[in-house]
Amino acid sequence: GEDGALVDHEVNARAIAVSLDRLRRTPERVLISGGRDKLVALAASIRTLEPTTLITDEQSALWLAGRSA
């Protein structure tokens, strides 16, 4: 969701992924995302995953900076 909580979606049953707990324990977490339609998801992912490295576009970076200011 927008708050960073996991969403129970039908695609989860068909996807193979590392558990969120294990991902959070990983020392290096790289988040790559950008684009106007992904801003809310990007912000939620940052709250949930606390990435050590973020790679994004300039527009998204400016939006995030303005939102957290």
CSV table of C-alpha atoms in Angstrom, one decimal:
chain,number,residue,atom,x,y,z
A,1,GLY,CA,0.0,0.0,0.0
A,2,GLU,CA,0.9,3.7,0.0
A,3,ASP,CA,2.2,3.4,3.6
A,4,GLY,CA,4.7,0.7,2.6
A,5,ALA,CA,2.6,-2.3,4.0
A,6,LEU,CA,2.6,-5.4,1.9
A,7,VAL,CA,-0.4,-5.9,-0.3
A,8,ASP,CA,-1.9,-9.4,-0.6
A,9,HIS,CA,-2.3,-9.7,-4.4
A,10,GLU,CA,-2.9,-12.8,-6.5
A,11,VAL,CA,0.4,-12.4,-8.4
A,12,ASN,CA,2.2,-13.1,-5.1
A,13,ALA,CA,1.1,-16.8,-5.3
A,14,ARG,CA,2.9,-17.0,-8.7
A,15,ALA,CA,6.0,-15.0,-7.9
A,16,ILE,CA,9.3,-16.3,-6.5
A,17,ALA,CA,10.9,-13.8,-4.2
A,18,VAL,CA,13.1,-13.3,-1.2
A,19,SER,CA,11.0,-12.8,2.0
A,20,LEU,CA,10.8,-9.2,3.2
A,21,ASP,CA,12.4,-10.1,6.5
A,22,ARG,CA,15.4,-11.6,4.7
A,23,LEU,CA,15.6,-8.7,2.4
A,24,ARG,CA,15.7,-6.2,5.3
A,25,ARG,CA,18.6,-8.2,6.9
A,26,THR,CA,20.7,-7.8,3.7
A,27,PRO,CA,23.5,-5.3,4.2
A,28,GLU,CA,23.3,-3.8,0.7
A,29,ARG,CA,19.8,-3.0,-0.6
A,30,VAL,CA,19.6,-1.2,-4.0
A,31,LEU,CA,16.3,0.3,-5.1
A,32,ILE,CA,15.9,1.3,-8.7
A,33,SER,CA,12.8,3.1,-9.7
A,34,GLY,CA,11.6,6.2,-11.4
A,35,GLY,CA,8.9,7.9,-13.4
A,36,ARG,CA,5.8,9.9,-12.5
A,37,ASP,CA,3.5,6.9,-12.2
A,38,LYS,CA,5.7,5.2,-9.7
A,39,LEU,CA,6.3,8.0,-7.2
A,40,VAL,CA,3.8,6.8,-4.5
A,41,ALA,CA,5.2,3.2,-4.9
A,42,LEU,CA,8.7,4.5,-4.8
A,43,ALA,CA,8.1,6.4,-1.5
A,44,ALA,CA,6.4,3.4,0.0
A,45,SER,CA,9.3,1.1,-1.1
A,46,ILE,CA,11.8,3.4,0.6
A,47,ARG,CA,9.8,3.3,3.8
A,48,THR,CA,9.5,-0.5,3.7
A,49,LEU,CA,12.9,-1.5,2.4
A,50,GLU,CA,15.1,1.3,3.7
A,51,PRO,CA,17.5,0.9,0.8
A,52,THR,CA,21.2,1.6,1.2
A,53,THR,CA,21.4,2.9,-2.4
A,54,LEU,CA,18.7,4.6,-4.5
A,55,ILE,CA,18.9,5.0,-8.3
A,56,THR,CA,16.2,7.2,-9.7
A,57,ASP,CA,15.5,9.9,-12.2
A,58,GLU,CA,15.8,13.6,-11.5
A,59,GLN,CA,12.1,14.3,-11.4
A,60,SER,CA,11.5,11.5,-8.8
A,61,ALA,CA,14.5,12.7,-6.7
A,62,LEU,CA,13.1,16.2,-6.6
A,63,TRP,CA,9.6,15.0,-5.7
A,64,LEU,CA,11.0,12.8,-2.9
A,65,ALA,CA,13.2,15.7,-1.6
A,66,GLY,CA,10.2,18.0,-1.6
A,67,ARG,CA,8.0,15.5,0.1
A,68,SER,CA,10.4,14.8,2.9
A,69,ALA,CA,11.3,18.5,3.5
